[in-house]
PDB file of C-alpha atoms in Angstrom:
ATOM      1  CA  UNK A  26      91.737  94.362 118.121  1.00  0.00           C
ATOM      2  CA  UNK A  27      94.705  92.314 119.404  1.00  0.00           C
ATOM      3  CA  UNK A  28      97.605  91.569 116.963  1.00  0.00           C
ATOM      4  CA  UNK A  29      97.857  87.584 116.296  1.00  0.00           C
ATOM      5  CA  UNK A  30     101.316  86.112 118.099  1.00  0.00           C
ATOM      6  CA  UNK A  31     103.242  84.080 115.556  1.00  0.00           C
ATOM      7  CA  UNK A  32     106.243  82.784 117.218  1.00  0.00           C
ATOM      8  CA  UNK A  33     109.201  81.716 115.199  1.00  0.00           C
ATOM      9  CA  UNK A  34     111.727  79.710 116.427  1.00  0.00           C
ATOM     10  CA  UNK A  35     114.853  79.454 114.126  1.00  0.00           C
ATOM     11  CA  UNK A  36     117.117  76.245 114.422  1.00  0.00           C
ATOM     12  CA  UNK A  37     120.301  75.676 112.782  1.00  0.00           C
ATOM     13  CA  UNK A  38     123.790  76.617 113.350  1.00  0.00           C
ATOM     14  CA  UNK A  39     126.379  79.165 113.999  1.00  0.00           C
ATOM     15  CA  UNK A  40     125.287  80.985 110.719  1.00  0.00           C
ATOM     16  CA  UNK A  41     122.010  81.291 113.010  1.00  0.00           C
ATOM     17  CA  UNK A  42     123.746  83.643 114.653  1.00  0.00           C
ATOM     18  CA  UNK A  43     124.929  87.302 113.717  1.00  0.00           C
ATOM     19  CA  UNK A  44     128.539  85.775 114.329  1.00  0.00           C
ATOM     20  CA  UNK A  45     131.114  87.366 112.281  1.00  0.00           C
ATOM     21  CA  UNK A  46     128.511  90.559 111.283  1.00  0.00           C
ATOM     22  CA  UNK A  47     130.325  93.969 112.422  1.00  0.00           C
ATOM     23  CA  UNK A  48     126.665  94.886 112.420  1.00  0.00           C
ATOM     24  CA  UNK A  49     125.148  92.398 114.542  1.00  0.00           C
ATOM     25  CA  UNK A  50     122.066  91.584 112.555  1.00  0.00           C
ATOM     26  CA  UNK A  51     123.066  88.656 110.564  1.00  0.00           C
ATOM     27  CA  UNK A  52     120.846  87.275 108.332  1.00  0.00           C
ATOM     28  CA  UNK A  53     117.585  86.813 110.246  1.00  0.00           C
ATOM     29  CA  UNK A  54     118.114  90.266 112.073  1.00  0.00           C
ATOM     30  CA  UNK A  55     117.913  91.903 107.956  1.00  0.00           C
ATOM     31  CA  UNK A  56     115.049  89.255 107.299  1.00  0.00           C
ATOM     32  CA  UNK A  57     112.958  90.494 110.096  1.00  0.00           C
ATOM     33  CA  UNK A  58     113.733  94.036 109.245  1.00  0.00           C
ATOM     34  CA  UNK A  59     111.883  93.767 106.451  1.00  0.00           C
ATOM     35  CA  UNK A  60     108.781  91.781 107.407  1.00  0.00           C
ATOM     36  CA  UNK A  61     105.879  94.426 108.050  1.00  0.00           C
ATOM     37  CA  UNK A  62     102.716  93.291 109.402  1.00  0.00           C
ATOM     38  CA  UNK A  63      99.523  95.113 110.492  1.00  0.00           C
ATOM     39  CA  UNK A  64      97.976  92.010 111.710  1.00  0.00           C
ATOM     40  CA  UNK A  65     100.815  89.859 113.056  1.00  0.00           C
ATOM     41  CA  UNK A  66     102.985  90.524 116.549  1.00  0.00           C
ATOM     42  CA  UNK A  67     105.873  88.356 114.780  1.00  0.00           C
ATOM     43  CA  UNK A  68     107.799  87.159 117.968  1.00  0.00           C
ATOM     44  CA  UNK A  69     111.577  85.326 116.887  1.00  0.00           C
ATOM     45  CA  UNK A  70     113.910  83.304 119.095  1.00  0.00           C
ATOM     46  CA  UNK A  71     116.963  82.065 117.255  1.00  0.00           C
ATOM     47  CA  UNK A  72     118.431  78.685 119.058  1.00  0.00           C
ATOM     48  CA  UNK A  73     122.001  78.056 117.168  1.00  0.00           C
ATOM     49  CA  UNK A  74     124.331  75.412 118.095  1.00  0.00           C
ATOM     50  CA  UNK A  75     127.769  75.589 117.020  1.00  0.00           C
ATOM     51  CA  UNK A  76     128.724  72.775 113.798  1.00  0.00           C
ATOM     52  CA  UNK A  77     124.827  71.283 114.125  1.00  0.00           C
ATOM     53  CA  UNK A  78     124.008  67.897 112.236  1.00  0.00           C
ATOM     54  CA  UNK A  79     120.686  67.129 111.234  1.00  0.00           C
ATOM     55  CA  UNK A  80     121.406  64.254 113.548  1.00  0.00           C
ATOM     56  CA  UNK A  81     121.953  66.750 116.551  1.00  0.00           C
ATOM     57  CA  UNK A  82     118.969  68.483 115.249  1.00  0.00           C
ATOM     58  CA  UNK A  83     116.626  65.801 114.985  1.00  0.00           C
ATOM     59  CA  UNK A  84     116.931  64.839 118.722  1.00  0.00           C
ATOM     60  CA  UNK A  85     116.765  68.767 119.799  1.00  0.00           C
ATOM     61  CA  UNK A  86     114.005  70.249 117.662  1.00  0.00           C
ATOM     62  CA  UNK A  87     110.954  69.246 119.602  1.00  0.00           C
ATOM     63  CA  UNK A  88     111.724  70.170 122.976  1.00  0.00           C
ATOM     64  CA  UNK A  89     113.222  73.350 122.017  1.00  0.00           C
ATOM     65  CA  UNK A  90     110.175  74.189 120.112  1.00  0.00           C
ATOM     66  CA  UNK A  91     107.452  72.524 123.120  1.00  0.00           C
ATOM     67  CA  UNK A  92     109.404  74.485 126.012  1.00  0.00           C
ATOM     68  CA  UNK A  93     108.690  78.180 124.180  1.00  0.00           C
ATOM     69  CA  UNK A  94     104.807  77.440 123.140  1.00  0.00           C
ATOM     70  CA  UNK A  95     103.722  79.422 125.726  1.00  0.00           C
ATOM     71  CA  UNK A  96     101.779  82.724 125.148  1.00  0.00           C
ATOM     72  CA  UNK A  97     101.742  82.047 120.773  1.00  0.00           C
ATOM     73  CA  UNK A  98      98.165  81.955 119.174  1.00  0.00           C
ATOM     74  CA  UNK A  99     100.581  80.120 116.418  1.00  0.00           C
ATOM     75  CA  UNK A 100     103.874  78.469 116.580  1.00  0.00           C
ATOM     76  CA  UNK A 101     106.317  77.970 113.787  1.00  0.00           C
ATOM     77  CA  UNK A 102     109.484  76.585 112.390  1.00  0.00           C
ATOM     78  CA  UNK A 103     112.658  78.024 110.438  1.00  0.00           C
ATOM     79  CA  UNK A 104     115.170  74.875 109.831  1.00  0.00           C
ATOM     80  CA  UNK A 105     118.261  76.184 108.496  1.00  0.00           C
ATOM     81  CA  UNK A 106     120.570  73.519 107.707  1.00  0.00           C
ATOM     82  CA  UNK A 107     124.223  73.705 107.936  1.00  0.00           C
ATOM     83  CA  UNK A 108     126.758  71.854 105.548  1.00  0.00           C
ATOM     84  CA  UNK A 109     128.619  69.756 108.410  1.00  0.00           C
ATOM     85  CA  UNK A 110     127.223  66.288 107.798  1.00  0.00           C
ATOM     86  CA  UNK A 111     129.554  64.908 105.598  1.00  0.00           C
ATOM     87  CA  UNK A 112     132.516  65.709 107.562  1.00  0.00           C
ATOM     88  CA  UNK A 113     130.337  64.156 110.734  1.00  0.00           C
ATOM     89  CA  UNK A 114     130.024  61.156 108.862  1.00  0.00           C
ATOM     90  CA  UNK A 115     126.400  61.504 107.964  1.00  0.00           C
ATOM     91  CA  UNK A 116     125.363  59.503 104.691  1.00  0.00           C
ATOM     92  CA  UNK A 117     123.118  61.662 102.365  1.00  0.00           C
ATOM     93  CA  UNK A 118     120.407  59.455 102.805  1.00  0.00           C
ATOM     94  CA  UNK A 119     120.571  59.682 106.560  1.00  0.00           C
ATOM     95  CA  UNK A 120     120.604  63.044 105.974  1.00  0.00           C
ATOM     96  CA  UNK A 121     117.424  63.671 104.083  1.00  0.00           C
ATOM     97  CA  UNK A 122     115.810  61.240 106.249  1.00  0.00           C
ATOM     98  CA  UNK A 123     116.528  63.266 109.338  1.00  0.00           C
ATOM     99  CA  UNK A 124     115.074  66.534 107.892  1.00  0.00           C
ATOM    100  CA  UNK A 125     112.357  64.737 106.288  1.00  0.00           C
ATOM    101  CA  UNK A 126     111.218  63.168 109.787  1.00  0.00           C
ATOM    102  CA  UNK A 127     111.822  66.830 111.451  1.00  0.00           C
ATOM    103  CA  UNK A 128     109.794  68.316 108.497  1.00  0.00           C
ATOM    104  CA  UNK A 129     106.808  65.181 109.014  1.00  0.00           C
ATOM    105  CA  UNK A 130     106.710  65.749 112.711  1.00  0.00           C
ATOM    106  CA  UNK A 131     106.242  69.397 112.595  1.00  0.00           C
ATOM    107  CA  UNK A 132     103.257  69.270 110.513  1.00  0.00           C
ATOM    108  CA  UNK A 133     101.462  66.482 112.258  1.00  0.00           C
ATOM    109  CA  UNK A 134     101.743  69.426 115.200  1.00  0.00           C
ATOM    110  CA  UNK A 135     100.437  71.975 113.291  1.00  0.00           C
ATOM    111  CA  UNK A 136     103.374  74.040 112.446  1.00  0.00           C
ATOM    112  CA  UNK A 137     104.597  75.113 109.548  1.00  0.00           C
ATOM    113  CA  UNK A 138     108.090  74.968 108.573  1.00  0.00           C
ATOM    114  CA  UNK A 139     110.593  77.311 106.283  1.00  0.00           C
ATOM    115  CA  UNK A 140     113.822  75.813 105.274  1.00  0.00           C
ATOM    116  CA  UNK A 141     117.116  77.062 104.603  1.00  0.00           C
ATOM    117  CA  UNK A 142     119.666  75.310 102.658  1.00  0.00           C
ATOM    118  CA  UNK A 143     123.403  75.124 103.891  1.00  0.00           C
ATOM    119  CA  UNK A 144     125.562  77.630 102.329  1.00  0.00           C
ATOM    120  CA  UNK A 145     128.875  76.395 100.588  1.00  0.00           C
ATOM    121  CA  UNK A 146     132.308  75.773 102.591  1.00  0.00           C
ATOM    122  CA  UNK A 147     135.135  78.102 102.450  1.00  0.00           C
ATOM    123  CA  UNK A 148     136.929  74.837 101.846  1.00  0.00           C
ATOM    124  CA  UNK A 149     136.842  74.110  98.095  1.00  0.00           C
ATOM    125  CA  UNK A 150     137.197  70.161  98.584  1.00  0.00           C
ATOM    126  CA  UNK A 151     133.996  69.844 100.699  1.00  0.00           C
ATOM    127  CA  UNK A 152     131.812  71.775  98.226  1.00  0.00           C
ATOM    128  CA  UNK A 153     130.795  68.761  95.752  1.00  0.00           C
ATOM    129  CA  UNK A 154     129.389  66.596  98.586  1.00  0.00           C
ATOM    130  CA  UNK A 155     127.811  69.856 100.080  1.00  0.00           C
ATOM    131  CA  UNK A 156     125.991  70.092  96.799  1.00  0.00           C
ATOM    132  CA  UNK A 157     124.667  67.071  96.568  1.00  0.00           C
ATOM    133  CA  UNK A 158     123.529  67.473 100.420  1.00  0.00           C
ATOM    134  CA  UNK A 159     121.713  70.675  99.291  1.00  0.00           C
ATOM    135  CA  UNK A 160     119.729  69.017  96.552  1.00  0.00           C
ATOM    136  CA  UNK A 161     118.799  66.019  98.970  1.00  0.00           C
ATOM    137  CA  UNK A 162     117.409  68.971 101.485  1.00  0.00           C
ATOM    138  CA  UNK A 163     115.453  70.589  98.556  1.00  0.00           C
ATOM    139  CA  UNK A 164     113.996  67.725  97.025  1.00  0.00           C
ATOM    140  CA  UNK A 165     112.428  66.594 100.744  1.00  0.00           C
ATOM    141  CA  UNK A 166     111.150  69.971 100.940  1.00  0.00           C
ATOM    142  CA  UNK A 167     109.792  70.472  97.496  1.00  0.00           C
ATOM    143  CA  UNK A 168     107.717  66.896  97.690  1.00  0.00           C
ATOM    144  CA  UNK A 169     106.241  68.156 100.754  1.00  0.00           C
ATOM    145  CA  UNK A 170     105.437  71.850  99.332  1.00  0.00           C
ATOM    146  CA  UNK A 171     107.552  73.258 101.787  1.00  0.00           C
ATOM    147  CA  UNK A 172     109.104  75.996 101.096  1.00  0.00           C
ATOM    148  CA  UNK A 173     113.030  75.818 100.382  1.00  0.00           C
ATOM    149  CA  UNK A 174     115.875  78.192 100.073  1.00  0.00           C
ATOM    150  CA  UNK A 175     119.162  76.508  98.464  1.00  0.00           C
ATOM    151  CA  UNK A 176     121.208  79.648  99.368  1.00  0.00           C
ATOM    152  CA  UNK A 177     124.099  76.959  97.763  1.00  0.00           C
ATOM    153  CA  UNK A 178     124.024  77.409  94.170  1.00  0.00           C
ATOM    154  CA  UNK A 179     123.599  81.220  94.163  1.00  0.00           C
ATOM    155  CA  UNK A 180     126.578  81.577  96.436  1.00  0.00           C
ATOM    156  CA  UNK A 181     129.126  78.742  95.615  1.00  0.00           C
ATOM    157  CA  UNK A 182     130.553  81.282  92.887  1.00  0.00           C
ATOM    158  CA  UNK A 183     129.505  84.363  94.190  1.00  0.00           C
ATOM    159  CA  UNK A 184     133.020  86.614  94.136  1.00  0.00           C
ATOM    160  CA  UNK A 185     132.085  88.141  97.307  1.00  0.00           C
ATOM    161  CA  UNK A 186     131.376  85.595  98.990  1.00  0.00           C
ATOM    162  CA  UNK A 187     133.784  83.882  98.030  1.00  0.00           C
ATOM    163  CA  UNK A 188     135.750  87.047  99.358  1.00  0.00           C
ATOM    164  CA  UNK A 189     134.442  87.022 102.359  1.00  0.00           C
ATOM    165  CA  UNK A 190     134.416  83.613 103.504  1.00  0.00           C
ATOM    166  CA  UNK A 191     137.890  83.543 102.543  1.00  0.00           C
ATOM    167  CA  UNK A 192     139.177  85.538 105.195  1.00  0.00           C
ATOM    168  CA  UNK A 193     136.783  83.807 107.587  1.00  0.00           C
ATOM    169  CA  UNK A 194     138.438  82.062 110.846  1.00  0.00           C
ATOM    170  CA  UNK A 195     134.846  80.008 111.811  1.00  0.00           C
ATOM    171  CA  UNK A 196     133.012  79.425 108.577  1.00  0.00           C
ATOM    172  CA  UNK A 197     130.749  82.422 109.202  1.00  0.00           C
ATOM    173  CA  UNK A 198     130.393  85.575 106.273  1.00  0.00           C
ATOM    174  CA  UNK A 199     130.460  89.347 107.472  1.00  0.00           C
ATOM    175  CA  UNK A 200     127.970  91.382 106.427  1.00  0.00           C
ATOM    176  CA  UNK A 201     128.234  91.434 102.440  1.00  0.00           C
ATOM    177  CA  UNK A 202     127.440  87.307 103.334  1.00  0.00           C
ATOM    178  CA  UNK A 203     124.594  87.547 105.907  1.00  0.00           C
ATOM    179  CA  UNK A 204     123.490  90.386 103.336  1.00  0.00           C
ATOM    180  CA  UNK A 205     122.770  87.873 100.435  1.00  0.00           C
ATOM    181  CA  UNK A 206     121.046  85.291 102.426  1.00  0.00           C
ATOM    182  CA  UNK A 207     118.670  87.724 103.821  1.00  0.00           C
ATOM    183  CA  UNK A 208     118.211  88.717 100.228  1.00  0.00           C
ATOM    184  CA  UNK A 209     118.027  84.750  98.647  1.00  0.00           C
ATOM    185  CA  UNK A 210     114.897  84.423 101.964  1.00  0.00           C
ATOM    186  CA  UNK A 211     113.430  87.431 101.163  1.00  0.00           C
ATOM    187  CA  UNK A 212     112.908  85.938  97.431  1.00  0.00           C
ATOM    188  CA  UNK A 213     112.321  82.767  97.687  1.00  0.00           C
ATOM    189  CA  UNK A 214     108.765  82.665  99.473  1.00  0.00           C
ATOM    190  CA  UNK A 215     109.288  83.913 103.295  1.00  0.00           C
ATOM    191  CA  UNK A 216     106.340  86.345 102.900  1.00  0.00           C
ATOM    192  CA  UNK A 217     104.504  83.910 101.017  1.00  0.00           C
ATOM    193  CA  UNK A 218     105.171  81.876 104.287  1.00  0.00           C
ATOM    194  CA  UNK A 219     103.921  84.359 106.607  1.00  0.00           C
ATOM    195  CA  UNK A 220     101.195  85.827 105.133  1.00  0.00           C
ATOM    196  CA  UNK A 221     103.102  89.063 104.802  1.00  0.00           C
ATOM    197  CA  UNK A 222     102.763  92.007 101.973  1.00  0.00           C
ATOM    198  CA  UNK A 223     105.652  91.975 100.084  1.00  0.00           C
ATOM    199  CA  UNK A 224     108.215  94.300 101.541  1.00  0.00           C
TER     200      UNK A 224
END
C-alpha cells in the first residue's frame, strides 16, 4: 500500500537554515533524522529568510505554502519564529497578533501548525524584550492547543550556548546549538504532532 505524503514546509529565519553547522544538518536536518515512520513519506522544504518579522512572515506564509501543495495527500506548517521584532520596531501586541492570524488562517485550510519559539540573542540587552516576545508566542499557541516550543528559557542560560553564540558573527549556533533545539522539538510534542512513534 502507498505511504501517505505529509509535506512540511518550515518558515522562519536564518536559524531555518543549517547556517553556521560544520555539519550541515542544523536543527531540522537532526529533527528529521529522528522521525521514523512506516506509514508516512514525510516530505520537508525549509523556506528561511534572513532577519524575518512576523510582519514579513505574515504577508509570505500563504503563497509559499499554496505554490508547493502539489502532489501532498496532507500539507503542513512549522512556524519558527525568530527574535528580530523588537529591534524592527514591532510592538508585542502586533506581534502576537501576526502569529495568531498566521496560526487562524492555517487551520481554517486544514493544516496543522508546529511552532517554534525564538531562541535568545547573543546580545545580552535584547534578551528581556525577547522574553516577553516568547511568552506572547506561547500563550497564542497554547489557547489554540497548538503545540509550542519556547526553545528561550531553556537556552537563555545554557553555558554552551551561551558559548557558542558568543563567538557567533550572524546570530546563528554551531552544532552544540542546532543540537539542543533539535533536542527541546524532539520533547516538546513533534511526534505527538505527526503521528510518529516516539524515536
Amino acid at each position: 500500500m502507498a505511504k501517505k505524503t505529509v509535506r512540511i514546509i518550515v518558515l522562519g529565519d536564518l536559524m531555518v537554515s543549517p547556517s553556521g553547522d560544520p555539519r550541515g544538518l542544523g536543527w531540522l536536518g537532526r529533527v528529521l533524522s529522528r522521525s521514523f515512520s512506516d506509514e508516512l513519506n514525510i516530505e520537508v522544504i525549509a523556506l528561511p529568510v534572513p532577519g524575518e518579522t512576523t510582519a514579513s512572515l505574515g504577508e509570505r506564509w500563504w503563497p509559499e505554502l499554496e505554490r508547493r501543495m502539489a502532489g501532498a495527500d496532507e500539507l503542513r506548517l512549522v512556524v519558527a519564529l525568530g527574535n528580530t521584532d523588537p529591534a524592527a520596531g514591532i510592538s508585542i501586541s502586533r506581534s502576537r497578533l501576526n502569529l495568531a492570524t498566521i496560526l487562524d488562517e492555517a487551520r481554517k485550510r486544514q493544516i496543522e501548525p508546529f511552532v517554534v519559539g525564538p531562541v535568545p540573542s547573543r546580545f545580552e540587552d535584547q534578551n528581556p524584550e525577547i522574553e516577553h516576545l516568547a511568552w506572547g508566542f506561547e500563550d497564542v499557541a497554547n489557547r489554540r492547543q497548538i503545540p509550542f516550543v519556547d526553545c528561550f528559557k531553556p537556552l537563555v542560560e545554557h553555558e554552551d550556548w551561551r558559548n557558542e553564540m558568543a563567538e557567533s558573527s550572524n546570530g546563528v549556533p554551531g552544532q552544540v546549538g542546532y543540537g539542543l533545539i533539535a533536542w527541546l522539538v524532539l520533547n516538546r510534542g513533534w511526534n505527538e504532532w505527526l503521528g510518529l512513534a516516539e524515536s
